[in-house]
Amino acid sequence: MATRQTPDACTLLDADHRNVKKMFKEFEELTNSKAKSAVQKKRELADQICRELTVHAQIEEEIFYPALRSATKAGDLLDEAEVEHSTAKDLIAQIEQGDESDPKWDAKVIVLGEYIDHHVKEERGEIFVKARAARGLDLVAMRDELQARKDALMEEMAAATA
């Protein structure tokens, strides 16, 4: 059983949450600027946010949620989380395919940030609590599995865009 001091799967996933939150904050700070460099930086940030969230959702759906589903009675929470992922993926697709000159493009990124913030609060307050309380769920070993899958997916995405 993992202790609070031992980094586990929840710690890794929450580090992703904090990282993306910083990027959303930086994006919002740039929204009032009309400078060409700010527009370019917003696009780069939005693309990075979309990549990070896509990989994060995938490792949760492939590894974390199925393990939790079989170790706990958190099915309703996990169903809700997967629906939230689906909605976020729709917004991500609109952002990736969108044009930053569209007046609603910034709003889509900001709304995605708000949506993710809501999702993160539920994961931290409910799903991670159930995961850490579950018997027979090795969250430390799962952290390593999540990290390995995350690294592989990030490499695939980098190769696809190179």
Short mmCIF file of C-alpha atoms in Angstrom, two decimals:
data_model
loop_
_atom_site.label_atom_id
_atom_site.label_comp_id
_atom_site.label_asym_id
_atom_site.label_seq_id
_atom_site.Cartn_x
_atom_site.Cartn_y
_atom_site.Cartn_z
CA MET A 1 0.00 0.00 0.00
CA ALA A 2 1.38 3.40 -1.00
CA THR A 3 1.85 6.04 1.65
CA ARG A 4 1.34 9.72 1.05
CA GLN A 5 5.12 10.10 0.72
CA THR A 6 5.44 7.44 -1.97
CA PRO A 7 4.69 8.85 -5.43
CA ASP A 8 1.95 6.72 -6.93
CA ALA A 9 -0.34 6.68 -9.98
CA CYS A 10 -2.47 9.46 -8.50
CA THR A 11 0.63 11.60 -7.88
CA LEU A 12 1.69 11.19 -11.52
CA LEU A 13 -1.77 12.00 -12.86
CA ASP A 14 -2.05 15.02 -10.57
CA ALA A 15 1.34 16.30 -11.75
CA ASP A 16 -0.14 16.27 -15.27
CA HIS A 17 -3.12 18.24 -13.94
CA ARG A 18 -0.90 20.90 -12.38
CA ASN A 19 1.26 21.16 -15.52
CA VAL A 20 -1.75 21.71 -17.80
CA LYS A 21 -3.30 24.20 -15.36
CA LYS A 22 -0.12 26.31 -15.63
CA MET A 23 -0.38 26.24 -19.42
CA PHE A 24 -4.03 27.30 -19.33
CA LYS A 25 -3.12 30.19 -17.01
CA GLU A 26 -0.33 31.28 -19.36
CA PHE A 27 -2.76 31.05 -22.31
CA GLU A 28 -5.33 33.24 -20.55
CA GLU A 29 -2.66 35.85 -19.77
CA LEU A 30 -1.89 36.06 -23.49
CA THR A 31 -5.52 36.45 -24.61
CA ASN A 32 -5.53 40.24 -24.19
CA SER A 33 -2.47 40.74 -26.36
CA LYS A 34 -2.82 41.37 -30.09
CA ALA A 35 0.94 41.07 -30.71
CA LYS A 36 1.85 38.59 -33.44
CA SER A 37 4.22 36.85 -31.01
CA ALA A 38 1.35 36.40 -28.51
CA VAL A 39 -0.88 34.86 -31.19
CA GLN A 40 1.89 32.41 -32.12
CA LYS A 41 2.60 31.60 -28.47
CA LYS A 42 -1.12 30.97 -27.83
CA ARG A 43 -1.22 28.53 -30.75
CA GLU A 44 1.86 26.71 -29.45
CA LEU A 45 0.40 26.54 -25.92
CA ALA A 46 -2.98 25.33 -27.18
CA ASP A 47 -1.29 22.62 -29.26
CA GLN A 48 0.79 21.55 -26.26
CA ILE A 49 -2.28 21.53 -23.98
CA CYS A 50 -4.16 19.39 -26.49
CA ARG A 51 -1.27 16.89 -26.76
CA GLU A 52 -0.87 16.66 -22.99
CA LEU A 53 -4.60 16.18 -22.39
CA THR A 54 -4.95 13.63 -25.19
CA VAL A 55 -2.15 11.49 -23.77
CA HIS A 56 -3.36 11.97 -20.19
CA ALA A 57 -6.90 10.84 -21.07
CA GLN A 58 -5.56 7.86 -23.00
CA ILE A 59 -3.41 6.54 -20.14
CA GLU A 60 -6.28 6.99 -17.71
CA GLU A 61 -8.69 5.16 -20.02
CA GLU A 62 -6.25 2.35 -20.89
CA ILE A 63 -4.69 1.71 -17.48
CA PHE A 64 -5.99 3.70 -14.50
CA TYR A 65 -9.77 3.53 -14.96
CA PRO A 66 -9.96 -0.20 -15.84
CA ALA A 67 -7.83 -1.11 -12.80
CA LEU A 68 -9.99 1.08 -10.58
CA ARG A 69 -13.18 -0.33 -12.05
CA SER A 70 -12.17 -3.87 -11.09
CA ALA A 71 -10.82 -2.93 -7.62
CA THR A 72 -13.58 -0.58 -6.42
CA LYS A 73 -17.26 0.19 -6.70
CA ALA A 74 -16.52 3.49 -8.43
CA GLY A 75 -18.27 2.57 -11.69
CA ASP A 76 -20.59 5.59 -11.69
CA LEU A 77 -17.71 7.99 -11.05
CA LEU A 78 -15.63 6.37 -13.78
CA ASP A 79 -18.53 6.46 -16.24
CA GLU A 80 -18.88 10.18 -15.58
CA ALA A 81 -15.13 10.71 -15.95
CA GLU A 82 -15.14 8.90 -19.30
CA VAL A 83 -18.05 11.03 -20.55
CA GLU A 84 -16.11 14.13 -19.46
CA HIS A 85 -13.09 12.83 -21.41
CA SER A 86 -15.27 12.39 -24.49
CA THR A 87 -16.54 15.96 -24.30
CA ALA A 88 -13.01 17.27 -23.73
CA LYS A 89 -11.80 15.33 -26.79
CA ASP A 90 -14.49 17.03 -28.90
CA LEU A 91 -13.27 20.45 -27.77
CA ILE A 92 -9.64 19.42 -28.31
CA ALA A 93 -10.46 18.44 -31.92
CA GLN A 94 -12.15 21.81 -32.49
CA ILE A 95 -9.10 23.64 -31.09
CA GLU A 96 -6.59 21.58 -33.08
CA GLN A 97 -8.53 22.01 -36.33
CA GLY A 98 -9.49 25.59 -35.61
CA ASP A 99 -7.93 28.82 -36.70
CA GLU A 100 -6.61 31.10 -33.98
CA SER A 101 -7.99 34.11 -35.89
CA ASP A 102 -11.53 32.81 -35.26
CA PRO A 103 -13.03 34.98 -32.50
CA LYS A 104 -14.32 31.85 -30.70
CA TRP A 105 -11.00 29.99 -30.78
CA ASP A 106 -9.65 31.58 -27.57
CA ALA A 107 -13.00 30.91 -25.89
CA LYS A 108 -12.78 27.21 -26.78
CA VAL A 109 -9.37 26.94 -25.13
CA ILE A 110 -10.58 28.82 -22.04
CA VAL A 111 -13.73 26.69 -21.77
CA LEU A 112 -11.61 23.55 -22.12
CA GLY A 113 -9.52 24.83 -19.19
CA GLU A 114 -12.61 25.38 -17.06
CA TYR A 115 -13.94 21.97 -18.00
CA ILE A 116 -10.65 20.27 -17.14
CA ASP A 117 -10.53 22.16 -13.84
CA HIS A 118 -13.94 20.69 -12.93
CA HIS A 119 -12.82 17.20 -13.97
CA VAL A 120 -9.61 17.48 -11.92
CA LYS A 121 -11.53 18.49 -8.79
CA GLU A 122 -13.67 15.35 -9.10
CA GLU A 123 -10.66 13.14 -9.68
CA ARG A 124 -8.79 14.58 -6.70
CA GLY A 125 -11.77 14.63 -4.36
CA GLU A 126 -13.38 11.33 -5.26
CA ILE A 127 -11.58 9.05 -7.71
CA PHE A 128 -8.06 9.38 -6.23
CA VAL A 129 -9.49 8.91 -2.72
CA LYS A 130 -11.17 5.65 -3.79
CA ALA A 131 -8.04 4.51 -5.63
CA ARG A 132 -5.83 5.05 -2.59
CA ALA A 133 -8.32 3.25 -0.33
CA ALA A 134 -8.69 0.24 -2.65
CA ARG A 135 -7.25 -3.04 -1.44
CA GLY A 136 -5.07 -4.94 -3.85
CA LEU A 137 -4.43 -1.99 -6.15
CA ASP A 138 -0.67 -1.35 -6.49
CA LEU A 139 -0.66 2.34 -7.35
CA VAL A 140 3.14 2.56 -7.16
CA ALA A 141 3.61 -0.12 -9.83
CA MET A 142 0.78 1.47 -11.80
CA ARG A 143 2.65 4.81 -11.71
CA ASP A 144 5.54 3.17 -13.58
CA GLU A 145 3.16 1.60 -16.10
CA LEU A 146 1.38 4.94 -16.65
CA GLN A 147 4.71 6.77 -17.08
CA ALA A 148 6.01 4.23 -19.59
CA ARG A 149 2.81 4.43 -21.65
CA LYS A 150 2.80 8.22 -21.45
CA ASP A 151 6.41 8.38 -22.66
CA ALA A 152 5.63 6.04 -25.57
CA LEU A 153 2.55 8.05 -26.61
CA MET A 154 4.46 11.35 -26.43
CA GLU A 155 7.20 9.87 -28.61
CA GLU A 156 4.59 8.70 -31.14
CA MET A 157 3.04 12.18 -31.24
CA ALA A 158 6.44 13.85 -31.64
CA ALA A 159 7.33 11.49 -34.48
CA ALA A 160 3.97 12.12 -36.19
CA THR A 161 4.46 15.89 -36.14
CA ALA A 162 8.15 15.82 -37.13
#
